[in-house]
Amino acid sequence: MKTVNVRVSDEVAERLDKLAQETHRTKSYYLRKIIEDHLDDLEGAYLAQQRLEDIRAGKTKTIPLSEIEKSLELEH
């Protein structure tokens, strides 16, 4: 496991301190949990943004749904 340093606002630090005190867990526990639980969401959002930028720049070709349905023989 690696160590990562994070700077947060005073308000966030105080909330984290209070949560850790009240639950008898470490601040590291909650920071690790937050990162692990939400990293997939952030990666997905970043990837979606990159794909959108590539489409708008003409770097990525899109395929109409009707064409995909036809190729999979899902036409109605």
Short mmCIF file of C-alpha atoms in Angstrom, two decimals:
data_model
loop_
_atom_site.label_atom_id
_atom_site.label_comp_id
_atom_site.label_asym_id
_atom_site.label_seq_id
_atom_site.Cartn_x
_atom_site.Cartn_y
_atom_site.Cartn_z
CA MET A 1 0.00 0.00 0.00
CA LYS A 2 1.29 3.49 -0.85
CA THR A 3 0.90 6.74 1.03
CA VAL A 4 -0.77 9.73 -0.64
CA ASN A 5 -0.92 13.24 0.81
CA VAL A 6 -4.12 15.24 0.32
CA ARG A 7 -4.83 18.89 1.09
CA VAL A 8 -8.41 19.70 2.04
CA SER A 9 -10.19 22.83 3.25
CA ASP A 10 -10.40 23.54 6.97
CA GLU A 11 -14.11 22.74 6.86
CA VAL A 12 -13.55 19.31 5.29
CA ALA A 13 -10.74 18.56 7.75
CA GLU A 14 -12.98 19.46 10.69
CA ARG A 15 -15.82 17.29 9.38
CA LEU A 16 -13.41 14.41 8.87
CA ASP A 17 -11.97 14.86 12.36
CA LYS A 18 -15.46 14.85 13.88
CA LEU A 19 -16.53 11.76 11.92
CA ALA A 20 -13.38 9.89 12.92
CA GLN A 21 -13.81 10.83 16.58
CA GLU A 22 -17.49 9.91 16.71
CA THR A 23 -17.04 6.55 15.00
CA HIS A 24 -13.66 5.59 16.50
CA ARG A 25 -12.17 5.08 13.04
CA THR A 26 -9.18 6.81 11.51
CA LYS A 27 -9.33 9.68 9.06
CA SER A 28 -7.27 7.51 6.72
CA TYR A 29 -9.99 4.87 6.79
CA TYR A 30 -12.60 7.37 5.59
CA LEU A 31 -10.36 8.96 2.98
CA ARG A 32 -9.48 5.52 1.60
CA LYS A 33 -13.17 4.52 1.57
CA ILE A 34 -14.20 7.72 -0.22
CA ILE A 35 -11.51 7.27 -2.86
CA GLU A 36 -12.20 3.57 -3.40
CA ASP A 37 -15.98 4.08 -3.58
CA HIS A 38 -15.88 7.00 -6.01
CA LEU A 39 -12.79 6.49 -8.17
CA ASP A 40 -14.75 4.40 -10.70
CA ASP A 41 -17.28 7.24 -11.06
CA LEU A 42 -14.54 9.82 -11.63
CA GLU A 43 -12.77 7.61 -14.16
CA GLY A 44 -16.05 7.02 -16.00
CA ALA A 45 -16.89 10.71 -16.07
CA TYR A 46 -13.42 11.59 -17.35
CA LEU A 47 -13.59 8.89 -20.03
CA ALA A 48 -17.05 10.10 -21.13
CA GLN A 49 -15.79 13.69 -21.35
CA GLN A 50 -12.78 12.59 -23.41
CA ARG A 51 -15.01 10.58 -25.78
CA LEU A 52 -17.35 13.54 -26.22
CA GLU A 53 -14.42 15.83 -27.02
CA ASP A 54 -13.09 13.26 -29.52
CA ILE A 55 -16.51 13.01 -31.21
CA ARG A 56 -16.84 16.79 -31.42
CA ALA A 57 -13.31 17.06 -32.84
CA GLY A 58 -14.06 14.38 -35.46
CA LYS A 59 -11.48 11.99 -33.98
CA THR A 60 -14.06 9.31 -33.15
CA LYS A 61 -16.74 7.99 -35.45
CA THR A 62 -20.20 7.33 -34.05
CA ILE A 63 -22.52 4.58 -35.25
CA PRO A 64 -26.29 5.16 -35.36
CA LEU A 65 -28.35 2.84 -33.16
CA SER A 66 -30.35 1.69 -36.20
CA GLU A 67 -27.12 0.48 -37.84
CA ILE A 68 -26.12 -1.47 -34.73
CA GLU A 69 -29.58 -3.01 -34.49
CA LYS A 70 -29.39 -4.01 -38.14
CA SER A 71 -25.97 -5.60 -37.75
CA LEU A 72 -27.24 -7.60 -34.75
CA GLU A 73 -30.47 -8.48 -36.56
CA LEU A 74 -32.52 -6.64 -33.94
CA GLU A 75 -34.57 -4.61 -36.39
CA HIS A 76 -38.29 -4.31 -35.72
#
